[in-house]
Amino acid sequence: MQKLVYNVFFRRSSSYLATIFATAFVAEIAIDGFSDRLWDAANRGRQWKDIREKYISN
Amino acid sequence: MMNRAVFGLGARAAATAARAPVLSPAQALRAQQRFASSSSQSSQSAFGKTKGEAALWFAKAAAASAVVGVSLSTFVLTDERLEPLAQGAASLMAAAGMPTAHAFSTGDNGLHPPHWPWDYNKPWATFDHAALRRGYQVYREVCAACHSMDYIYWRNLVGVSHTEEEVKAMAAEYEYQDGPDENGDMFMRPGKLSDPMPRPYVNDNAARKANGGALPPDLSCIVRARHGDADYIFSLLLGYCEPPAGVTVREGLHYNPYFPGGAIGMARSLYDEVVEYEDGTPNNASQLAKDVTQFLAWASYPEQDQRKKFGFKTIGITAMILTLAIWWKRFKWSHVKSKKFVFQPNAVCARCDCEPMYL
């Protein structure tokens, strides 16, 4: 298993680089999504997006 | 050569035998195994031999830092302990002939405003945008009669306190000069999102003239521009009272202990129910002052919500990277930390009978 992971993702510089880029892409989305959720939960009802329904006319 | 001359072969062999007890082959094998197994186990994980030990290590580290942090801040560095230090430093400075601060004059510098518990002051709290909306209403209906907000544009309200349609309609209620047109004439047109808040007076002199010589300052950055930030603005708006005995206030000025000097050119403008809120919030004077102050704080720090959020993301990501870095360091050092050097003085090389330093 370890060997497989090593051979697929780490062995060649090109696949290593691709791994880094892909992880960065996924990690960014995951971290952003997670922290946005946390933030919105901590500020429930305070932000514009929480109250805008009241004022949207159409 | 010297060595050989001094110690004969027999003497050296005897010394070696005396200092390093000769191991039987079985003993040596066992010792080797012990050494090998201990080193291979410790290099498995940087924090302990098993996952359980690693988890325990992290738990202990977290608990220890929590205990140290809490006890440092609440038990060790208390005001009672810091105060004598500050006083000692002050008397040292006085003894050394350095200038020291003098007692604060409330009359000249204004009464120090209390720290009001603004809910948006918490490190993780955004502005309360419903309050911003109400605060804008107070500014528009009360303060805008005298105060400009030149650096706030209509578009700044979109997505903060109002929808785009609302702001467009609000801006269109005011006329702005534009031009020149094809004839070279300036003309008036309804306001657009890209226009700034309209000014109540054409220029500062007109503003002074209308306010008994006192210029109502622009409120775009007023919270940044005053000591005490929002605490000061809030206290000032509600701080009007009768001047104390012996203090006379010139005609046209008003007594307010929070204003430096005590006599301010602005009359009290916030009273209960001068503004009618659309969302049913009680409209007593302190609520109006609270909302308009929060609106002015937003005008001064419009980036606050984003800044705090990014700050938390930064702390979170840095914490992850720090954990990785600590693990990486321990991983790399685990070889060094579990390595054993054995020094056998005067050991004899089995192959060539030389005297190596290490074997």
Tab-separated table of C-alpha atoms in Angstrom:
chain	number	residue	atom	x	y	z
A	1	MET	CA	0.000	0.000	0.000
A	2	GLN	CA	2.700	2.461	1.050
A	3	LYS	CA	4.755	1.348	-1.845
A	4	LEU	CA	1.880	1.865	-4.243
A	5	VAL	CA	1.263	5.390	-2.932
A	6	TYR	CA	4.943	6.152	-3.192
A	7	ASN	CA	5.223	4.823	-6.709
A	8	VAL	CA	2.117	6.586	-7.976
A	9	PHE	CA	2.424	9.990	-6.302
A	10	PHE	CA	5.964	10.618	-5.125
A	11	ARG	CA	8.417	8.716	-7.215
A	12	ARG	CA	8.663	10.881	-10.320
A	13	SER	CA	9.080	14.610	-10.032
A	14	SER	CA	6.295	15.174	-12.536
A	15	SER	CA	3.756	13.113	-10.619
A	16	TYR	CA	4.972	14.631	-7.360
A	17	LEU	CA	4.360	18.114	-8.743
A	18	ALA	CA	0.945	17.094	-10.020
A	19	THR	CA	0.181	15.697	-6.570
A	20	ILE	CA	1.168	18.978	-4.947
A	21	PHE	CA	-1.017	21.007	-7.298
A	22	ALA	CA	-3.982	18.701	-6.896
A	23	THR	CA	-3.671	18.654	-3.105
A	24	ALA	CA	-3.400	22.432	-3.008
A	25	PHE	CA	-6.558	22.703	-5.099
A	26	VAL	CA	-8.525	20.297	-2.935
A	27	ALA	CA	-7.140	21.621	0.361
A	28	GLU	CA	-7.974	25.190	-0.565
A	29	ILE	CA	-11.583	24.315	-1.302
A	30	ALA	CA	-11.870	22.172	1.822
A	31	ILE	CA	-10.307	24.729	4.170
A	32	ASP	CA	-12.265	27.619	2.681
A	33	GLY	CA	-15.522	25.712	2.869
A	34	PHE	CA	-14.876	24.611	6.411
A	35	SER	CA	-13.850	28.024	7.702
A	36	ASP	CA	-16.715	29.767	5.896
A	37	ARG	CA	-19.166	27.440	7.576
A	38	LEU	CA	-17.576	28.019	10.951
A	39	TRP	CA	-17.606	31.769	10.384
A	40	ASP	CA	-21.218	31.890	9.273
A	41	ALA	CA	-22.240	29.765	12.248
A	42	ALA	CA	-20.439	32.095	14.651
A	43	ASN	CA	-22.134	35.095	13.036
A	44	ARG	CA	-25.573	33.675	12.417
A	45	GLY	CA	-28.085	36.465	11.769
A	46	ARG	CA	-25.480	39.222	11.688
A	47	GLN	CA	-24.272	39.246	8.094
A	48	TRP	CA	-25.971	40.816	5.108
A	49	LYS	CA	-26.693	37.450	3.512
A	50	ASP	CA	-28.684	36.502	6.629
A	51	ILE	CA	-31.003	39.501	6.409
A	52	ARG	CA	-31.168	40.263	2.705
A	53	GLU	CA	-34.257	38.118	2.102
A	54	LYS	CA	-36.247	40.693	4.040
A	55	TYR	CA	-35.404	43.421	1.558
A	56	ILE	CA	-35.251	41.618	-1.774
A	57	SER	CA	-38.340	42.706	-3.675
A	58	ASN	CA	-38.559	40.321	-6.626
B	1	MET	CA	54.877	4.356	17.286
B	2	MET	CA	55.110	5.920	20.683
B	3	ASN	CA	52.188	3.884	21.896
B	4	ARG	CA	53.639	0.705	20.693
B	5	ALA	CA	56.868	1.419	22.372
B	6	VAL	CA	55.257	2.211	25.713
B	7	PHE	CA	52.554	-0.409	25.851
B	8	GLY	CA	53.537	-3.771	24.691
B	9	LEU	CA	50.998	-5.979	23.039
B	10	GLY	CA	50.501	-7.954	26.203
B	11	ALA	CA	49.868	-4.875	28.339
B	12	ARG	CA	47.337	-3.527	25.893
B	13	ALA	CA	45.473	-6.784	25.663
B	14	ALA	CA	45.320	-6.979	29.442
B	15	ALA	CA	44.006	-3.415	29.714
B	16	THR	CA	41.341	-4.067	27.085
B	17	ALA	CA	40.205	-7.167	28.831
B	18	ALA	CA	39.966	-5.330	32.141
B	19	ARG	CA	37.994	-2.304	30.856
B	20	ALA	CA	35.674	-3.871	28.326
B	21	PRO	CA	34.364	-7.185	29.543
B	22	VAL	CA	34.345	-9.612	26.693
B	23	LEU	CA	30.817	-10.621	25.693
B	24	SER	CA	29.980	-14.128	24.796
B	25	PRO	CA	28.610	-14.443	21.219
B	26	ALA	CA	25.081	-15.047	22.544
B	27	GLN	CA	25.231	-11.983	24.794
B	28	ALA	CA	26.531	-9.845	21.990
B	29	LEU	CA	23.732	-10.961	19.710
B	30	ARG	CA	21.124	-10.142	22.323
B	31	ALA	CA	22.622	-6.746	22.938
B	32	GLN	CA	22.629	-6.065	19.234
B	33	GLN	CA	19.021	-7.114	18.902
B	34	ARG	CA	17.995	-4.915	21.790
B	35	PHE	CA	19.736	-1.960	20.237
B	36	ALA	CA	18.313	-2.613	16.793
B	37	SER	CA	14.764	-3.104	17.996
B	38	SER	CA	14.805	0.012	20.137
B	39	SER	CA	16.114	2.180	17.327
B	40	SER	CA	13.772	0.820	14.679
B	41	GLN	CA	10.780	1.307	16.973
B	42	SER	CA	11.612	4.841	17.870
B	43	SER	CA	12.014	5.806	14.234
B	44	GLN	CA	8.532	4.532	13.457
B	45	SER	CA	6.866	7.624	14.831
B	46	ALA	CA	8.313	10.901	15.907
B	47	PHE	CA	6.122	11.223	18.975
B	48	GLY	CA	6.243	7.794	20.531
B	49	LYS	CA	6.422	4.123	19.869
B	50	THR	CA	2.720	3.697	19.188
B	51	LYS	CA	-0.170	5.824	17.967
B	52	GLY	CA	-1.490	5.840	21.516
B	53	GLU	CA	1.740	7.324	22.798
B	54	ALA	CA	1.697	9.956	20.062
B	55	ALA	CA	-1.877	10.918	20.905
B	56	LEU	CA	-0.923	11.099	24.547
B	57	TRP	CA	2.021	13.306	23.668
B	58	PHE	CA	-0.229	15.728	21.783
B	59	ALA	CA	-2.814	15.704	24.573
B	60	LYS	CA	-0.145	16.419	27.152
B	61	ALA	CA	1.340	19.213	25.032
B	62	ALA	CA	-2.064	20.826	24.522
B	63	ALA	CA	-2.994	20.515	28.191
B	64	ALA	CA	0.366	21.871	29.303
B	65	SER	CA	0.178	24.910	27.020
B	66	ALA	CA	-3.393	25.587	28.110
B	67	VAL	CA	-2.419	25.384	31.770
B	68	VAL	CA	0.648	27.551	31.259
B	69	GLY	CA	-1.267	30.136	29.219
B	70	VAL	CA	-4.240	30.378	31.537
B	71	SER	CA	-2.167	30.468	34.679
B	72	LEU	CA	0.212	33.056	33.225
B	73	SER	CA	-2.623	35.348	32.242
B	74	THR	CA	-4.990	34.898	35.181
B	75	PHE	CA	-2.812	34.003	38.128
B	76	VAL	CA	0.635	35.364	37.462
B	77	LEU	CA	0.240	38.546	35.391
B	78	THR	CA	-2.657	40.037	37.372
B	79	ASP	CA	-3.182	43.756	37.784
B	80	GLU	CA	-2.095	43.540	41.403
B	81	ARG	CA	1.260	42.190	40.295
B	82	LEU	CA	1.707	44.441	37.273
B	83	GLU	CA	0.696	47.625	39.067
B	84	PRO	CA	3.643	47.678	41.527
B	85	LEU	CA	5.983	46.982	38.591
B	86	ALA	CA	4.595	49.963	36.698
B	87	GLN	CA	4.792	52.136	39.780
B	88	GLY	CA	8.320	50.968	40.458
B	89	ALA	CA	9.298	51.801	36.892
B	90	ALA	CA	7.634	55.196	37.215
B	91	SER	CA	9.488	56.044	40.431
B	92	LEU	CA	12.740	54.839	38.867
B	93	MET	CA	12.135	57.151	35.921
B	94	ALA	CA	11.352	60.001	38.295
B	95	ALA	CA	14.542	59.299	40.254
B	96	ALA	CA	16.531	59.339	37.018
B	97	GLY	CA	15.098	62.728	36.207
B	98	MET	CA	13.059	61.534	33.247
B	99	PRO	CA	9.824	63.359	32.491
B	100	THR	CA	6.736	61.568	33.737
B	101	ALA	CA	3.094	61.799	32.764
B	102	HIS	CA	0.911	64.107	34.768
B	103	ALA	CA	-2.566	63.569	36.092
B	104	PHE	CA	-5.194	63.520	33.374
B	105	SER	CA	-7.320	66.669	33.269
B	106	THR	CA	-10.890	65.689	32.557
B	107	GLY	CA	-11.836	69.246	31.736
B	108	ASP	CA	-9.184	69.681	29.067
B	109	ASN	CA	-9.113	66.206	27.566
B	110	GLY	CA	-12.721	65.197	27.939
B	111	LEU	CA	-14.161	62.564	30.210
B	112	HIS	CA	-12.708	59.160	29.439
B	113	PRO	CA	-15.486	57.144	27.786
B	114	PRO	CA	-16.322	53.758	29.303
B	115	HIS	CA	-15.649	50.619	27.273
B	116	TRP	CA	-19.073	49.763	25.947
B	117	PRO	CA	-19.608	46.059	25.216
B	118	TRP	CA	-19.870	46.309	21.413
B	119	ASP	CA	-20.809	42.896	20.180
B	120	TYR	CA	-18.847	43.417	16.964
B	121	ASN	CA	-15.650	43.914	18.975
B	122	LYS	CA	-15.247	40.200	19.582
B	123	PRO	CA	-12.428	38.850	17.456
B	124	TRP	CA	-14.760	36.529	15.565
B	125	ALA	CA	-17.787	38.843	15.240
B	126	THR	CA	-18.789	40.727	12.103
B	127	PHE	CA	-20.781	43.924	12.191
B	128	ASP	CA	-24.479	43.412	12.832
B	129	HIS	CA	-25.714	44.385	9.403
B	130	ALA	CA	-29.279	44.934	10.557
B	131	ALA	CA	-27.828	47.537	12.942
B	132	LEU	CA	-25.817	49.072	10.080
B	133	ARG	CA	-29.040	49.486	8.159
B	134	ARG	CA	-30.728	51.194	11.099
B	135	GLY	CA	-27.602	53.280	11.714
B	136	TYR	CA	-27.630	54.497	8.139
B	137	GLN	CA	-31.244	55.526	8.628
B	138	VAL	CA	-30.300	57.539	11.738
B	139	TYR	CA	-27.435	59.192	9.883
B	140	ARG	CA	-29.673	60.024	6.930
B	141	GLU	CA	-32.560	61.366	8.986
B	142	VAL	CA	-30.599	63.179	11.721
B	143	CYS	CA	-26.854	63.664	11.268
B	144	ALA	CA	-26.866	64.239	7.499
B	145	ALA	CA	-28.529	67.596	8.105
B	146	CYS	CA	-25.146	68.904	9.254
B	147	HIS	CA	-22.484	66.224	8.599
B	148	SER	CA	-21.103	65.125	5.243
B	149	MET	CA	-19.709	61.659	4.518
B	150	ASP	CA	-17.620	62.449	1.472
B	151	TYR	CA	-15.717	59.181	1.332
B	152	ILE	CA	-18.754	56.922	1.430
B	153	TYR	CA	-20.312	56.284	-1.962
B	154	TRP	CA	-23.798	54.968	-2.594
B	155	ARG	CA	-22.366	51.768	-4.012
B	156	ASN	CA	-20.629	51.096	-0.684
B	157	LEU	CA	-24.015	50.389	0.884
B	158	VAL	CA	-24.900	47.693	-1.665
B	159	GLY	CA	-24.591	44.270	-0.115
B	160	VAL	CA	-23.821	45.777	3.269
B	161	SER	CA	-27.058	47.317	4.465
B	162	HIS	CA	-29.250	47.661	1.366
B	163	THR	CA	-29.997	45.920	-1.909
B	164	GLU	CA	-28.868	47.396	-5.176
B	165	GLU	CA	-32.396	48.509	-6.160
B	166	GLU	CA	-32.871	50.226	-2.818
B	167	VAL	CA	-29.607	52.134	-3.088
B	168	LYS	CA	-30.317	53.137	-6.684
B	169	ALA	CA	-33.667	54.538	-5.606
B	170	MET	CA	-32.112	56.304	-2.604
B	171	ALA	CA	-29.395	57.879	-4.752
B	172	ALA	CA	-31.901	59.009	-7.370
B	173	GLU	CA	-33.649	61.149	-4.773
B	174	TYR	CA	-30.696	63.551	-4.838
B	175	GLU	CA	-29.566	65.814	-7.660
B	176	TYR	CA	-25.921	65.907	-8.679
B	177	GLN	CA	-24.205	68.358	-10.943
B	178	ASP	CA	-22.642	66.723	-13.979
B	179	GLY	CA	-21.255	67.829	-17.267
B	180	PRO	CA	-20.210	69.605	-19.284
B	181	ASP	CA	-22.648	68.572	-22.003
B	182	GLU	CA	-22.081	69.191	-25.748
B	183	ASN	CA	-22.846	72.903	-25.264
B	184	GLY	CA	-20.312	73.222	-22.466
B	185	ASP	CA	-22.982	73.647	-19.818
B	186	MET	CA	-23.134	71.871	-16.475
B	187	PHE	CA	-26.414	70.159	-15.793
B	188	MET	CA	-28.187	68.425	-12.926
B	189	ARG	CA	-29.035	64.737	-12.982
B	190	PRO	CA	-30.347	62.211	-10.457
B	191	GLY	CA	-27.742	60.435	-8.320
B	192	LYS	CA	-26.162	57.125	-9.330
B	193	LEU	CA	-24.419	54.347	-7.449
B	194	SER	CA	-21.054	55.924	-8.252
B	195	ASP	CA	-21.886	59.223	-6.514
B	196	PRO	CA	-20.734	60.053	-2.982
B	197	MET	CA	-23.153	60.796	-0.150
B	198	PRO	CA	-24.551	64.275	-0.785
B	199	ARG	CA	-23.102	67.106	1.302
B	200	PRO	CA	-25.407	69.193	3.478
B	201	TYR	CA	-23.482	72.405	2.757
B	202	VAL	CA	-21.830	73.589	-0.430
B	203	ASN	CA	-18.525	74.167	1.358
B	204	ASP	CA	-16.940	74.322	4.804
B	205	ASN	CA	-17.470	78.038	5.266
B	206	ALA	CA	-21.166	77.692	4.631
B	207	ALA	CA	-21.186	74.858	7.172
B	208	ARG	CA	-19.413	77.035	9.744
B	209	LYS	CA	-21.740	79.926	9.105
B	210	ALA	CA	-24.781	77.747	9.701
B	211	ASN	CA	-23.383	76.221	12.921
B	212	GLY	CA	-22.236	79.248	14.876
B	213	GLY	CA	-18.663	79.036	13.632
B	214	ALA	CA	-18.137	75.345	14.435
B	215	LEU	CA	-17.460	73.047	11.485
B	216	PRO	CA	-19.343	69.749	11.667
B	217	PRO	CA	-16.572	67.300	10.751
B	218	ASP	CA	-16.974	64.802	7.936
B	219	LEU	CA	-18.126	61.525	9.464
B	220	SER	CA	-16.577	59.108	6.923
B	221	CYS	CA	-13.618	58.313	9.160
B	222	ILE	CA	-14.690	59.851	12.455
B	223	VAL	CA	-14.406	56.638	14.462
B	224	ARG	CA	-10.804	56.214	13.348
B	225	ALA	CA	-10.152	59.873	13.979
B	226	ARG	CA	-11.098	60.056	17.654
B	227	HIS	CA	-9.520	58.600	20.768
B	228	GLY	CA	-11.777	55.940	22.193
B	229	ASP	CA	-13.185	54.995	18.806
B	230	ALA	CA	-16.847	54.002	18.946
B	231	ASP	CA	-16.912	54.272	22.743
B	232	TYR	CA	-16.232	58.003	22.438
B	233	ILE	CA	-18.810	58.659	19.715
B	234	PHE	CA	-21.507	56.778	21.598
B	235	SER	CA	-20.730	58.519	24.897
B	236	LEU	CA	-20.571	61.904	23.178
B	237	LEU	CA	-23.950	61.538	21.510
B	238	LEU	CA	-25.658	60.752	24.821
B	239	GLY	CA	-23.359	62.663	27.168
B	240	TYR	CA	-25.119	66.036	27.176
B	241	CYS	CA	-25.942	67.322	30.664
B	242	GLU	CA	-26.167	70.480	32.737
B	243	PRO	CA	-22.749	72.085	33.250
B	244	PRO	CA	-21.438	71.588	36.788
B	245	ALA	CA	-21.501	74.508	39.221
B	246	GLY	CA	-18.938	77.146	38.346
B	247	VAL	CA	-18.689	76.198	34.664
B	248	THR	CA	-20.265	78.617	32.231
B	249	VAL	CA	-20.801	77.689	28.608
B	250	ARG	CA	-20.778	80.383	25.948
B	251	GLU	CA	-23.996	81.191	24.119
B	252	GLY	CA	-24.482	78.717	21.265
B	253	LEU	CA	-22.286	76.011	22.812
B	254	HIS	CA	-23.467	72.996	24.752
B	255	TYR	CA	-21.958	71.269	27.732
B	256	ASN	CA	-20.748	67.710	27.098
B	257	PRO	CA	-18.177	66.266	29.497
B	258	TYR	CA	-16.844	63.800	26.894
B	259	PHE	CA	-15.869	66.572	24.462
B	260	PRO	CA	-12.373	67.950	25.112
B	261	GLY	CA	-12.917	71.303	26.761
B	262	GLY	CA	-16.484	70.459	27.657
B	263	ALA	CA	-18.246	72.950	25.377
B	264	ILE	CA	-19.285	71.568	21.987
B	265	GLY	CA	-20.881	73.393	19.073
B	266	MET	CA	-23.199	70.479	18.313
B	267	ALA	CA	-26.484	70.392	20.197
B	268	ARG	CA	-27.904	67.101	21.367
B	269	SER	CA	-29.668	65.591	18.382
B	270	LEU	CA	-30.697	62.102	19.493
B	271	TYR	CA	-33.828	61.846	21.588
B	272	ASP	CA	-36.219	58.966	22.115
B	273	GLU	CA	-38.255	58.208	19.010
B	274	VAL	CA	-36.805	60.823	16.651
B	275	VAL	CA	-36.346	58.024	14.094
B	276	GLU	CA	-38.967	55.406	13.245
B	277	TYR	CA	-37.338	51.993	12.651
B	278	GLU	CA	-38.840	49.720	10.006
B	279	ASP	CA	-37.824	46.478	11.727
B	280	GLY	CA	-39.554	47.170	15.035
B	281	THR	CA	-36.388	47.701	17.065
B	282	PRO	CA	-37.069	49.986	20.062
B	283	ASN	CA	-36.115	53.501	19.026
B	284	ASN	CA	-35.015	55.018	22.298
B	285	ALA	CA	-32.114	57.435	22.245
B	286	SER	CA	-29.457	54.956	23.338
B	287	GLN	CA	-30.518	52.453	20.649
B	288	LEU	CA	-30.335	55.187	18.010
B	289	ALA	CA	-26.886	56.199	19.265
B	290	LYS	CA	-25.715	52.590	19.311
B	291	ASP	CA	-26.880	51.945	15.765
B	292	VAL	CA	-25.510	55.157	14.272
B	293	THR	CA	-22.199	54.587	16.038
B	294	GLN	CA	-21.962	51.088	14.623
B	295	PHE	CA	-22.719	52.527	11.186
B	296	LEU	CA	-19.946	55.096	11.619
B	297	ALA	CA	-17.610	52.347	12.801
B	298	TRP	CA	-18.394	50.445	9.602
B	299	ALA	CA	-17.691	53.597	7.572
B	300	SER	CA	-14.296	53.881	9.262
B	301	TYR	CA	-13.451	50.172	9.158
B	302	PRO	CA	-15.400	48.810	6.177
B	303	GLU	CA	-12.931	45.956	5.806
B	304	GLN	CA	-13.454	44.675	9.340
B	305	ASP	CA	-15.621	41.637	8.537
B	306	GLN	CA	-13.234	40.378	5.870
B	307	ARG	CA	-10.151	41.203	7.870
B	308	LYS	CA	-11.293	39.180	10.853
B	309	LYS	CA	-12.315	36.255	8.701
B	310	PHE	CA	-9.005	36.209	6.866
B	311	GLY	CA	-7.216	36.520	10.181
B	312	PHE	CA	-8.898	33.394	11.438
B	313	LYS	CA	-8.128	31.523	8.247
B	314	THR	CA	-4.508	32.597	8.502
B	315	ILE	CA	-4.270	31.428	12.107
B	316	GLY	CA	-5.876	28.110	11.199
B	317	ILE	CA	-3.606	27.419	8.247
B	318	THR	CA	-0.498	28.526	10.120
B	319	ALA	CA	-1.440	26.238	12.982
B	320	MET	CA	-1.623	23.304	10.580
B	321	ILE	CA	1.713	24.200	9.046
B	322	LEU	CA	3.249	24.610	12.499
B	323	THR	CA	2.048	21.149	13.504
B	324	LEU	CA	3.558	19.741	10.326
B	325	ALA	CA	6.816	21.548	10.970
B	326	ILE	CA	7.035	20.213	14.521
B	327	TRP	CA	6.313	16.709	13.311
B	328	TRP	CA	8.891	17.040	10.510
B	329	LYS	CA	11.563	18.229	12.915
B	330	ARG	CA	10.910	15.381	15.324
B	331	PHE	CA	10.811	12.924	12.456
B	332	LYS	CA	14.173	14.060	11.185
B	333	TRP	CA	15.697	14.178	14.631
B	334	SER	CA	14.401	10.805	15.770
B	335	HIS	CA	17.493	9.149	14.247
B	336	VAL	CA	19.797	11.458	16.091
B	337	LYS	CA	17.923	11.174	19.355
B	338	SER	CA	17.802	7.379	19.342
B	339	LYS	CA	21.322	6.811	18.060
B	340	LYS	CA	23.832	5.252	20.445
B	341	PHE	CA	27.549	5.836	20.189
B	342	VAL	CA	29.645	3.282	22.011
B	343	PHE	CA	33.162	4.317	22.863
B	344	GLN	CA	35.566	1.545	23.771
B	345	PRO	CA	38.912	2.990	24.733
B	346	ASN	CA	41.907	0.938	23.736
B	347	ALA	CA	39.848	-1.556	21.817
B	348	VAL	CA	41.860	-3.596	19.424
B	349	CYS	CA	40.920	-3.846	15.789
B	350	ALA	CA	40.319	-7.482	15.058
B	351	ARG	CA	41.567	-7.285	11.498
B	352	CYS	CA	44.847	-5.468	11.545
B	353	ASP	CA	45.789	-4.995	15.166
B	354	CYS	CA	45.699	-1.179	14.910
B	355	GLU	CA	44.193	1.037	17.621
B	356	PRO	CA	41.020	2.596	16.235
B	357	MET	CA	39.353	5.402	18.235
B	358	TYR	CA	35.854	3.977	17.772
B	359	LEU	CA	34.782	0.529	17.076
